[in-house]
Coordinates of C-alpha atoms (C1' of nucleotides) in Angstrom, one line a residue:
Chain A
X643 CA 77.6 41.6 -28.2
X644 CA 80.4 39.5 -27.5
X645 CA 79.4 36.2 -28.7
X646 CA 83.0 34.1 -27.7
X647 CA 83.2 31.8 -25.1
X648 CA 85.4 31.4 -22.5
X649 CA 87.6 29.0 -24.1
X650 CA 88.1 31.5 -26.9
X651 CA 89.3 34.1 -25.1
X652 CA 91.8 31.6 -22.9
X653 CA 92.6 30.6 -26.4
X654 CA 93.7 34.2 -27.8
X655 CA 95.1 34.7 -24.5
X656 CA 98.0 32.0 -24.6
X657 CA 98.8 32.8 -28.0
X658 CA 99.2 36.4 -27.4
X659 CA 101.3 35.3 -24.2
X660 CA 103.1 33.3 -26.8
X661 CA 104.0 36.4 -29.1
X662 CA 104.7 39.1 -26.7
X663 CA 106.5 37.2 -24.5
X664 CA 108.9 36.0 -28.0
X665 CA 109.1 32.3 -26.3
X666 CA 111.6 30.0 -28.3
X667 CA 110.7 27.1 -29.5
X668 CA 111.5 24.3 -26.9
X669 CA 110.8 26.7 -23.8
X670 CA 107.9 25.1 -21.6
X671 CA 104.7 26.3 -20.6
X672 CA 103.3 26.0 -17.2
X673 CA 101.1 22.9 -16.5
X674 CA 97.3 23.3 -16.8
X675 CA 96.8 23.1 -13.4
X676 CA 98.9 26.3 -13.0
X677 CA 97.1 28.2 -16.0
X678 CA 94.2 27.3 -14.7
X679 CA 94.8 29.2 -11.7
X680 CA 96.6 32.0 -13.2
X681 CA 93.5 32.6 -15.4
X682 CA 91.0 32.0 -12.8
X683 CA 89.1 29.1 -15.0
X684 CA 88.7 25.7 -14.7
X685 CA 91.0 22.7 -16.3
X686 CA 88.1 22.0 -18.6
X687 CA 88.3 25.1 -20.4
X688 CA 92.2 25.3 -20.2
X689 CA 92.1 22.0 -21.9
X690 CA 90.5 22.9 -24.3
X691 CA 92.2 26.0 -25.2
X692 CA 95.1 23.9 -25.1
X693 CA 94.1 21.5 -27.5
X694 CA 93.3 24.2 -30.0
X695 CA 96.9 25.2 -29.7
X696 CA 98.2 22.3 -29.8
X697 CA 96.2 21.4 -33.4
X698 CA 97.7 24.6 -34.4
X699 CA 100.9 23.2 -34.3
X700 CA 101.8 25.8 -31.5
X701 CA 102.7 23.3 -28.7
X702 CA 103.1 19.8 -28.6
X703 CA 102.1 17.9 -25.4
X704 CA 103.9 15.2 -23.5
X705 CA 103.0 13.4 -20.3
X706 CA 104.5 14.4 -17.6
X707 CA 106.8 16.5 -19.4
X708 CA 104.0 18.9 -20.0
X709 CA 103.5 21.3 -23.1
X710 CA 106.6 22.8 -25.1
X711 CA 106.1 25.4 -28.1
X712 CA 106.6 24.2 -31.5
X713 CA 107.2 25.9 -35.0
X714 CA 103.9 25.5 -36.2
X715 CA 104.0 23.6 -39.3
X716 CA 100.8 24.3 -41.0
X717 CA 100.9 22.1 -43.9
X718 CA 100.5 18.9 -41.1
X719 CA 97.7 20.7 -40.4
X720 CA 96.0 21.3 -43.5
X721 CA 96.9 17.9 -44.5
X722 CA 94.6 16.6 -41.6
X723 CA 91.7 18.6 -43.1
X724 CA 92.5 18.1 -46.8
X725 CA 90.5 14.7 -47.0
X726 CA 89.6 14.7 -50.8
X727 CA 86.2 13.3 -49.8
X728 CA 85.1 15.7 -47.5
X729 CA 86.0 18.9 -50.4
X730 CA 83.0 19.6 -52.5
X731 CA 84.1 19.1 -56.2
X732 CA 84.6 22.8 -56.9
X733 CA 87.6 23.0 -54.6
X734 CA 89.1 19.3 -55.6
X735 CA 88.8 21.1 -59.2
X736 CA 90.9 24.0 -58.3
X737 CA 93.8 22.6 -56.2
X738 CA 94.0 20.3 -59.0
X739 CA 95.1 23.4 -61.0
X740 CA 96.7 24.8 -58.9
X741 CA 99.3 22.3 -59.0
X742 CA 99.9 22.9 -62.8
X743 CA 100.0 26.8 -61.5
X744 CA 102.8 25.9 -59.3
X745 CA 105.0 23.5 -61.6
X746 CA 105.1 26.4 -64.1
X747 CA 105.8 29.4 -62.0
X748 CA 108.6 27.7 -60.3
X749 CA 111.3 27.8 -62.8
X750 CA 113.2 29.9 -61.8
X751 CA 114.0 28.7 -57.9
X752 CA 115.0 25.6 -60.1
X753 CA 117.5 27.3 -62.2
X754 CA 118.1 29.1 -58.5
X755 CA 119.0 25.5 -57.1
X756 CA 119.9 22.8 -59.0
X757 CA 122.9 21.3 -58.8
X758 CA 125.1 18.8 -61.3
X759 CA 123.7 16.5 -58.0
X760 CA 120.5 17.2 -58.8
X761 CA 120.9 16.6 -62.6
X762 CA 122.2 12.9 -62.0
X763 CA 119.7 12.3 -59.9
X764 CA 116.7 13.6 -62.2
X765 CA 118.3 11.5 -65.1
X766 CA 118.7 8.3 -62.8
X767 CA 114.7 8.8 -62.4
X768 CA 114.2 9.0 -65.7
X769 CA 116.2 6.0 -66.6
X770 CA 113.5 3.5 -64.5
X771 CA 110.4 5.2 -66.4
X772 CA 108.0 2.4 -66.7
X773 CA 107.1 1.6 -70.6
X774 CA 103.2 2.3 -71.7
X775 CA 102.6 -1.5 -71.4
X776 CA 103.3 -1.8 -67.8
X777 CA 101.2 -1.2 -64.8
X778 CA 99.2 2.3 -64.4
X779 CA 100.2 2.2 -61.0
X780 CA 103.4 2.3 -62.0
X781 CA 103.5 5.2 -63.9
X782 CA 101.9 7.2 -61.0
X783 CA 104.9 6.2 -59.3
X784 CA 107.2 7.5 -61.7
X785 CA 105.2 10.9 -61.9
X786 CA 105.5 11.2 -58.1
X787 CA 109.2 10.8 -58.3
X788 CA 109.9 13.0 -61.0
X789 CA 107.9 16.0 -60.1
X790 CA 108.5 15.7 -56.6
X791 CA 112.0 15.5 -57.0
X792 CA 111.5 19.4 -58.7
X793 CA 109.5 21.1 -56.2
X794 CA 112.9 19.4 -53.9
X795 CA 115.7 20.7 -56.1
X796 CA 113.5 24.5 -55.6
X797 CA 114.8 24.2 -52.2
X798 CA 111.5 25.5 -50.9
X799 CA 110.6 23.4 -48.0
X800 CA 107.1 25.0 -47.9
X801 CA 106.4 24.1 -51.4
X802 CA 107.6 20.6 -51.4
X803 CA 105.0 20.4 -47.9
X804 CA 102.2 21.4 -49.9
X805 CA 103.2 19.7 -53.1
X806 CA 102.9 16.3 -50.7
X807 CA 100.0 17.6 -49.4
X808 CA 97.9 18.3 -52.6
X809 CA 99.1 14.7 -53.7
X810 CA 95.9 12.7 -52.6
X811 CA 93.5 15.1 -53.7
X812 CA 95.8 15.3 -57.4
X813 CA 95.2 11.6 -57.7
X814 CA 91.6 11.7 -56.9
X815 CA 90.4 14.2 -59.0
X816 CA 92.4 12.9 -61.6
X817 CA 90.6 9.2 -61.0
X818 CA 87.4 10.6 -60.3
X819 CA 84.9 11.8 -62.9
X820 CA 85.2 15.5 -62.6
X821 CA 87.4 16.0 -65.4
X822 CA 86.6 15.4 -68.5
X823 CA 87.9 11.9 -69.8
X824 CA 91.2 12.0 -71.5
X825 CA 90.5 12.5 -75.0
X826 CA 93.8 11.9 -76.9
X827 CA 96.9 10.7 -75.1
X828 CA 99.1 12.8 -77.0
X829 CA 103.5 12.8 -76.5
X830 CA 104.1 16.1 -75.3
X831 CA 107.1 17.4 -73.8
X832 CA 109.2 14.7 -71.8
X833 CA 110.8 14.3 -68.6
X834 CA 113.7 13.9 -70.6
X835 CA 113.2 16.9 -72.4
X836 CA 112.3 19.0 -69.2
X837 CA 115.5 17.7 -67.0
X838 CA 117.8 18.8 -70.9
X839 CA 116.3 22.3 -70.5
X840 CA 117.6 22.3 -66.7
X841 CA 120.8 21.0 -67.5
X842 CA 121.6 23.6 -70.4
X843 CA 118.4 25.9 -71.1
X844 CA 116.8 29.1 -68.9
X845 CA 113.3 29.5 -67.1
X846 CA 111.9 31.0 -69.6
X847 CA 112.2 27.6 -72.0
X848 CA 111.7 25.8 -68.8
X849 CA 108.1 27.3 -68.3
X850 CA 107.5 26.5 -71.9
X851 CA 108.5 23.4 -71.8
X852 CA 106.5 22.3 -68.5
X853 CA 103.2 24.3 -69.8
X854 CA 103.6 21.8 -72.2
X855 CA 104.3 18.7 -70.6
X856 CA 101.4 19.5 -68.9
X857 CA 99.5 20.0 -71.7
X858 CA 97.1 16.4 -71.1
X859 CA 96.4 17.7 -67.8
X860 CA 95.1 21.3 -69.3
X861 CA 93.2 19.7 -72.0
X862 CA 91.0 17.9 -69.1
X863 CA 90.4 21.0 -67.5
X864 CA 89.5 23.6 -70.6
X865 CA 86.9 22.3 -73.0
Chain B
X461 CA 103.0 0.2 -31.0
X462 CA 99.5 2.5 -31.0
X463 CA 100.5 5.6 -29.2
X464 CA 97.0 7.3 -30.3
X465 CA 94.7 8.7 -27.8
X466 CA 91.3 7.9 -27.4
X467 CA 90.4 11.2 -28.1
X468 CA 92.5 10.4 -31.7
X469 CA 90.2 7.1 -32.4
X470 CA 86.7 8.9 -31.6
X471 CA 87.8 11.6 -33.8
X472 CA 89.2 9.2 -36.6
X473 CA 85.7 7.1 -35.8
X474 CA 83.7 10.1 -36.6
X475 CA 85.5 11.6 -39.4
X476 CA 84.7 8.0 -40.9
X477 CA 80.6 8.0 -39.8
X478 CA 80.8 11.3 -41.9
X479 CA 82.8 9.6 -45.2
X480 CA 80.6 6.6 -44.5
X481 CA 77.0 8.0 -44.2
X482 CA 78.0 10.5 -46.9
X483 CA 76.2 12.9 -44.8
X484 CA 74.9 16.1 -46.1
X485 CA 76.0 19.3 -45.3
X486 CA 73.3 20.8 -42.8
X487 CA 72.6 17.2 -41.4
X488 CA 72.8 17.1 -37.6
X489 CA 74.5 14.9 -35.8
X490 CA 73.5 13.0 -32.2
X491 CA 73.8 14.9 -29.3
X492 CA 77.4 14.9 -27.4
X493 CA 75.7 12.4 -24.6
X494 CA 74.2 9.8 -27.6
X495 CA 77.7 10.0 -29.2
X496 CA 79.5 8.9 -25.7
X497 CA 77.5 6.4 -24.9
X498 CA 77.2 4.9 -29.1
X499 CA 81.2 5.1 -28.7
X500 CA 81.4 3.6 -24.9
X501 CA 83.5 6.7 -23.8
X502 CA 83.1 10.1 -21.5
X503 CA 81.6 12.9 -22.7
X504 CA 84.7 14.9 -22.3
X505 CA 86.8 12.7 -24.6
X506 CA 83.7 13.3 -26.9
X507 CA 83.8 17.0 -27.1
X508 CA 87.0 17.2 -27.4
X509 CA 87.1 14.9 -30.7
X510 CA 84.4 17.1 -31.3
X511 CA 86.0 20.5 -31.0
X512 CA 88.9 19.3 -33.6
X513 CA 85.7 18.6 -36.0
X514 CA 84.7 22.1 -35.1
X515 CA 88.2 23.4 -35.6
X516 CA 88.9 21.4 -39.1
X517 CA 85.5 23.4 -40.1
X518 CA 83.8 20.1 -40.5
X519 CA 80.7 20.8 -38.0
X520 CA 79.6 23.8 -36.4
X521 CA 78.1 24.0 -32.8
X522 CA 74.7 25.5 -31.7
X523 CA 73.5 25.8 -28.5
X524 CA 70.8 23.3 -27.5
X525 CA 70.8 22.4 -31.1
X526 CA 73.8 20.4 -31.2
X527 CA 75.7 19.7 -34.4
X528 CA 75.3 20.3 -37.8
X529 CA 77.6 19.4 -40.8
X530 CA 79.3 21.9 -42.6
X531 CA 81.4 22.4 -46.2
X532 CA 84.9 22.5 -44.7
X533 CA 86.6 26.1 -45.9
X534 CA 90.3 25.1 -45.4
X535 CA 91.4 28.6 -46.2
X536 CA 89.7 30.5 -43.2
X537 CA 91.0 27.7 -40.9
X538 CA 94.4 27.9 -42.0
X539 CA 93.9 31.9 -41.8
X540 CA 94.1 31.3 -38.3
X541 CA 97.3 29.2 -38.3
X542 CA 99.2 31.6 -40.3
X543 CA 99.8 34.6 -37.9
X544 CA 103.2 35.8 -39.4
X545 CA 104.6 36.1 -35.7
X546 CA 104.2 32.6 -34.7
X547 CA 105.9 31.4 -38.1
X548 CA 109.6 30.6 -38.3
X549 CA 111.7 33.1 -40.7
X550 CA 112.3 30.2 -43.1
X551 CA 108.9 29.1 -43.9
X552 CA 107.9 33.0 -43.8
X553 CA 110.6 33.2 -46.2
X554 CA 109.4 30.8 -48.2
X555 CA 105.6 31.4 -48.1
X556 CA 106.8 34.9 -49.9
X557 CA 108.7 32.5 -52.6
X558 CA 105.4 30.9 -53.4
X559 CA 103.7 33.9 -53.7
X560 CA 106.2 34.7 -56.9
X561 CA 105.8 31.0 -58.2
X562 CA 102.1 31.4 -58.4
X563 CA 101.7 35.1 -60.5
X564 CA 104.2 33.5 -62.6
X565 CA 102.3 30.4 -63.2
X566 CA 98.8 31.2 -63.8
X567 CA 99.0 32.9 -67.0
X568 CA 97.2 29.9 -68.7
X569 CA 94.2 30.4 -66.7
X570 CA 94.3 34.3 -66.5
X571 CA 93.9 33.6 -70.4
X572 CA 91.6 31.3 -70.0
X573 CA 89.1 33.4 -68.5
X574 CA 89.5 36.5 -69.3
X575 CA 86.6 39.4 -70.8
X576 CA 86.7 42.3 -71.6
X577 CA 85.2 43.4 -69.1
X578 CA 88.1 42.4 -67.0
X579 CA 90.2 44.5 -68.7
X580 CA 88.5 47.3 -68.2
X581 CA 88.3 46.8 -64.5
X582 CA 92.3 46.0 -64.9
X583 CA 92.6 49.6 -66.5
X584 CA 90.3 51.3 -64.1
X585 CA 93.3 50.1 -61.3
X586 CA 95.7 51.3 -63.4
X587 CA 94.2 54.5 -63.7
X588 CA 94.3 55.2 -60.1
X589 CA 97.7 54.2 -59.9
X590 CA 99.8 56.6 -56.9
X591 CA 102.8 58.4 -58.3
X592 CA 106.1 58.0 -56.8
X593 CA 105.7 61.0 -54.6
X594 CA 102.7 59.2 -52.5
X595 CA 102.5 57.2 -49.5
X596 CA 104.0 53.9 -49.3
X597 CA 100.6 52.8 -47.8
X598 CA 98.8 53.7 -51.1
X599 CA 101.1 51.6 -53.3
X600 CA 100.7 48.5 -51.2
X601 CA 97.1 48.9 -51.3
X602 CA 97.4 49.4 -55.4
X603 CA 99.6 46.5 -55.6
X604 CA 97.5 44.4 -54.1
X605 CA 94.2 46.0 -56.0
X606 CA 95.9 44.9 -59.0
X607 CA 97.3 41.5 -58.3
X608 CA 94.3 40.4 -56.7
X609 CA 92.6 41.7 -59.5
X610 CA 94.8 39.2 -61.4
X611 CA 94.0 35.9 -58.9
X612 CA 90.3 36.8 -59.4
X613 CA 90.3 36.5 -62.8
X614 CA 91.6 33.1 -63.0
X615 CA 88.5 31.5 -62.2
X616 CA 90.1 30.0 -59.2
X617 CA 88.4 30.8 -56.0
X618 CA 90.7 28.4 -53.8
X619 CA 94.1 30.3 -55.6
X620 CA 92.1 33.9 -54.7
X621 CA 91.7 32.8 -51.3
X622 CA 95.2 31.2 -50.9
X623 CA 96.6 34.2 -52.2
X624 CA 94.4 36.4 -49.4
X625 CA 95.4 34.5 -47.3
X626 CA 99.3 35.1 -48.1
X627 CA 99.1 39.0 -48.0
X628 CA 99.5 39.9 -44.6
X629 CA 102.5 37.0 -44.7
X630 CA 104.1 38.7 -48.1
X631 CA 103.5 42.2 -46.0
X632 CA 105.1 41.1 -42.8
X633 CA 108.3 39.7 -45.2
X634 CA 108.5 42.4 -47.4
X635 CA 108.7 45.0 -44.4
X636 CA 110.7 43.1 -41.8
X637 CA 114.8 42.3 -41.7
X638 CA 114.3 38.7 -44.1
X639 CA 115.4 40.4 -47.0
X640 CA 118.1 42.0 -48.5
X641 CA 117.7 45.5 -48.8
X642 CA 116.5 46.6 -52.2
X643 CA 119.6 47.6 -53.6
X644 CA 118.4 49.6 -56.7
X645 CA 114.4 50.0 -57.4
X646 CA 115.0 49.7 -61.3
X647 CA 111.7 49.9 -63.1
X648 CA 110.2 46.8 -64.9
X649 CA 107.7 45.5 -66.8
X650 CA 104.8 47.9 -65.4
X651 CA 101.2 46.7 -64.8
X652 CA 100.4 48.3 -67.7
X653 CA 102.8 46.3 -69.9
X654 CA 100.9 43.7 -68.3
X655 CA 97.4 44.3 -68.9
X656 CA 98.6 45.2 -72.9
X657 CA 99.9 41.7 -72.7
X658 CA 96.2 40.4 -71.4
X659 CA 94.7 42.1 -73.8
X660 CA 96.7 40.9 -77.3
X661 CA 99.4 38.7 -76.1
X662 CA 99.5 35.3 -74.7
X663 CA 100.4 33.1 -71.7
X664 CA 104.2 32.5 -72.7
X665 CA 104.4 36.4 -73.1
X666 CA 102.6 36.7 -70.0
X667 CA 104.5 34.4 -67.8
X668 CA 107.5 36.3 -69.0
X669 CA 106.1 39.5 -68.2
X670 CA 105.1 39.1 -64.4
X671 CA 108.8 37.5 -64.3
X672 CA 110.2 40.7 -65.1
X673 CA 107.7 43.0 -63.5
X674 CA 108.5 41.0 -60.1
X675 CA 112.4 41.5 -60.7
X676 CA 112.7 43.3 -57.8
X677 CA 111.5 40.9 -55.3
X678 CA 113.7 38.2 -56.7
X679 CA 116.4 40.4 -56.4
X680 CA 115.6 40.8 -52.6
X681 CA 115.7 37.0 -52.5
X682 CA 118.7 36.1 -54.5
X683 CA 121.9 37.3 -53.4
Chain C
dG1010 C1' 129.0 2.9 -11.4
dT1011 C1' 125.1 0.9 -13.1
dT1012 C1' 120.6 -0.6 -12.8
dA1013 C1' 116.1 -2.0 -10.6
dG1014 C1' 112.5 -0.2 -8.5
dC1015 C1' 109.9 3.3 -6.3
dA1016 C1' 108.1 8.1 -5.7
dT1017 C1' 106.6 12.0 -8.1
dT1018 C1' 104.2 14.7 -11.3
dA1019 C1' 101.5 16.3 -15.2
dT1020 C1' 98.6 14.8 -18.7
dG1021 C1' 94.7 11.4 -20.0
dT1022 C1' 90.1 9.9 -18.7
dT1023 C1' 85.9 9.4 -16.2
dA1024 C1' 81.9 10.9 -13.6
dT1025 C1' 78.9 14.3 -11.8
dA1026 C1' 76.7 18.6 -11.1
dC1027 C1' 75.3 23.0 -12.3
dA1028 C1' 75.1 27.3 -15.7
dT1029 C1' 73.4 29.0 -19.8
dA1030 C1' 71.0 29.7 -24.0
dA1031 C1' 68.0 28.3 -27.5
dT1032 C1' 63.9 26.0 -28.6
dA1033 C1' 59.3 24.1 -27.8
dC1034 C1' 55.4 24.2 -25.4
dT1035 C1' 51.7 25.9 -22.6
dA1036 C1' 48.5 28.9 -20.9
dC1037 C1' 46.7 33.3 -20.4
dT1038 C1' 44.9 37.5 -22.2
dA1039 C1' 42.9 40.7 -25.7
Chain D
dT1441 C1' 41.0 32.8 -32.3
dA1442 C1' 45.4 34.9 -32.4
dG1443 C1' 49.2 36.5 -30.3
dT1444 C1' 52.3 36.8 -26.6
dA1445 C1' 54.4 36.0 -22.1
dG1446 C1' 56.2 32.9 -19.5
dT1447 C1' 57.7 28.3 -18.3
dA1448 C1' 59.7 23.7 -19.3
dT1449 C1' 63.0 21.3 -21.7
dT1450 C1' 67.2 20.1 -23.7
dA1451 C1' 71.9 20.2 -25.3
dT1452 C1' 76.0 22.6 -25.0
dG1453 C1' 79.3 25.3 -21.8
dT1454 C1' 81.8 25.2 -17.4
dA1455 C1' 83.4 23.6 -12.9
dT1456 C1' 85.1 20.2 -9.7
dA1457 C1' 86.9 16.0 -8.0
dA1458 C1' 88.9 11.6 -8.5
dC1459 C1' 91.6 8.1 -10.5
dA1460 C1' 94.6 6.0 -14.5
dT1461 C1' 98.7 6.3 -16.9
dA1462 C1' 103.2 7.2 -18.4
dA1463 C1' 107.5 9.6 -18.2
dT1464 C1' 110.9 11.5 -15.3
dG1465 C1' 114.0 11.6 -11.5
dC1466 C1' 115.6 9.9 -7.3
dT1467 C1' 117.2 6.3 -4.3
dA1468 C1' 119.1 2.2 -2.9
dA1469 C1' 121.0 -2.2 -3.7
dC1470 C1' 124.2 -4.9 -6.2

DNA sequence: GTTAGCATTATGTTATACATAATACTACTA
DNA sequence: TAGTAGTATTATGTATAACATAATGCTAAC
C-alpha cells in the first residue's frame, strides 16, 4: 500500500523536474499558483512541498521574485539539526571522535595545499597563543584558530563546512560530563611543532605528530 | 533588521519548548489547533513550523494522534539531501576527498576495538575476493564489503552511517567525468596487507597502509 | 535623466470548510 | 459475559478564498 501523501509525491515530483530537466542554478521556477495548476493540487500542498525544497537547500524563495534553484549546501542544513542538546549522548560521543578521525587523515590535502602563505599565517597564530595562566576561554579561542585554519589550508570547502559545523557539539561534549575528566594535562606535541612538520616534514610525520597532539583528547575517550 | 518569518519564530519557539521541557522522546505534543492558539497564530503557519520539526526528524506525525517526539537521526535526513545529481561537481568532488581523509584517520579506533573475531570476518571478505577477470560490479561491491567492514569496527555508529551515507556519492564520482582518468592501475598495499597490519601492527602502520592502498584515488585527484 | 509614487505580482498569513484515517466508545449479538 | 460490528469522535490532510506584505517595474513629474 502506498502510504505517502500528496505532498510527498508533489515533493519527489519537483525534484525530479529539477534533475531531468538539468535546471541551472539561478533559473526560476514557476509561481505556486502555476504548479498548482499544472499538478492539479491545491497551493496548500504545493506549499508545502515547496518548503521541503526549499529546507533542502534546493530553492530559495523571494517575494515577488518567486523561487530560484540553489546549490544545495547541505552542511547549512545539518547545522540547523545538529543542536548538541537535542543528540542523545551516544552520537555527541561519536562526532566528537570523529573530529580527531578527520584532523589525522587529512595530511596529506595539507601537504597538497599549503602554501609559504599559509605557513606565515599558521606561525602568526601561534605567535598570540594565550599562556596557561590566562583565561580558558581564551585558549578555546586559540584552538579554534589553529585547527580551523588546517581544515582551510586543505582547500576542502566541504570539510572546513563540517569542521564549523561539528564545532558546538566539540565544545559541549568536551564541557559536558560524558568524557571522562582530564586526568593528566600532559605537553604533547605542539602547534609549533605540527606547523615545523608542514613547513619541512611529510604526511606521514604529520599524522604522527597530530595523533599525538591529540593525545589529551584520546585519553578522554579510551579508558 | 528581523527579516525572519513567522513561520521561523514558531519554529525557533518550539524547538526551545522541546530544549526547555527536556521532553522525552515518545512524549506527545498538543494538537496543531492547541499550538495555534497557545502561539496566537494560524494553523497553517503552525504546520508548517511543524513539518520542518518533522523534516529535521525531531517529531513524527500520526494521524488523529498528533505528535510525538522523536531521537533526531541526522544521517537519514541528510540521506535525502545528498542525491549526487542535485550536488555541485565541487562539493561532489570534495565529499569523495573526505571519504580518503576518514579511512586514513581512524586507525586509532579500528585498533581500539578490534577482536578477533573481526579478523576473521575481515579474512572471510578477503577470501571471496573477485579476480581481475570479474565484473567491475563485483569489485565495487567487495570494496565496499571490506571498507565498511573497516567503519563498523570502529565502534562508531555515526562514522558507519556517514560513511553509508557517502557511497552512492564516492560511486557517482568515481564513475562520472570529475576525475582524471586512471592513468596506470599500479597495485598497492592490498586488503590483505591491511588486515596483517590489524592483526600485529599498529595505528601508525595502519594509517600508512590505507594511504598507500588508496594511492590510486589520490592519483585521480592530484594532477 | 533622475526620482517619487503608483500599479502589479507572487509570496506570506489568516480563516473556514471538508476529507480521511485512526482511535475510542457503544450497542448488539452469540 | 465476551467479542465484534458499527458508529462517533478527533486530529491531521487537503482545498479554497481572501487579504497583507514586499519587491519589482512602470509611469509621470520635476
Amino acid at each position: 500500500m502506498d502510504t505517502s501523501s500528496l505532498v510527498d509525491k508533489v515533493e519527489a515530483n519537483l525534484v525530479q523536474l529539477l534533475v531531468d530537466r538539468k535546471l541551472k542554478i539561478g533559473d526560476v521556477i514557476p509561481t505556486e499558483i502555476d504548479l498548482s495548476k499544472n499538478l492539479g493540487v491545491s497551493r496548500t500542498v504545493t506549499r508545502e512541498a515547496l518548503l521541503r525544497l526549499r529546507m533542502r537547500g534546493l530553492i530559495e524563495t523571494k517575494k515577488k521574485k518567486g523561487s530560484v534553484i540553489t546549490s544545495p549546501d547541505i552542511f547549512s542544513i545539518i547545522g540547523k539539526s545538529l543542536d548538541p542538546h537535542l543528540l542523545d549522548q551516544e552520537t555527541l560521543k561519536e562526532i566528537f571522535e570523529m573530529r580527531l578521525v578527520l584532523e589525522i587523515g587529512m595530511a596529506d590535502f595539507l601537504f597538497q595545499n599549503i602554501t609559504a602563505e599559509h605557513i606565515k599565517e599558521l606561525k602568526e597564530i601561534i605567535k598570540n597563543e594565550p599562556d596557561t595562566s590566562e583565561n580558558y576561554v581564551f585558549h578555546i579561542d586559540h584552538e579554534i584558530a589553529f585547527h580551523g585554519k588546517l581544515y582551510e589550508i586543505t582547500g576542502n570547502q566541504t570539510l572546513k563546512k563540517f569542521q564549523k559545523l561539528l564545532l558546538p557539539v566539540f565544545d559541549y561534549v568536551h564541557n559536558s560530563g560524558l568524557l571522562k575528566k582530564q586526568a593528566t594535562i600532559k605537553k604533547f606535541v605542539s602547534h609549533k611543532g605540527l606547523v615545523d612538520i608542514l613547513e619541512n616534514g611529510s604526511p606521514e610525520l604529520f599524522r604522527n605528530a597530530m595523533r599525538n597532539h591529540l593525545e589529551n583528547h584520546f585519553l578522554r575517550i579510551f579508558s
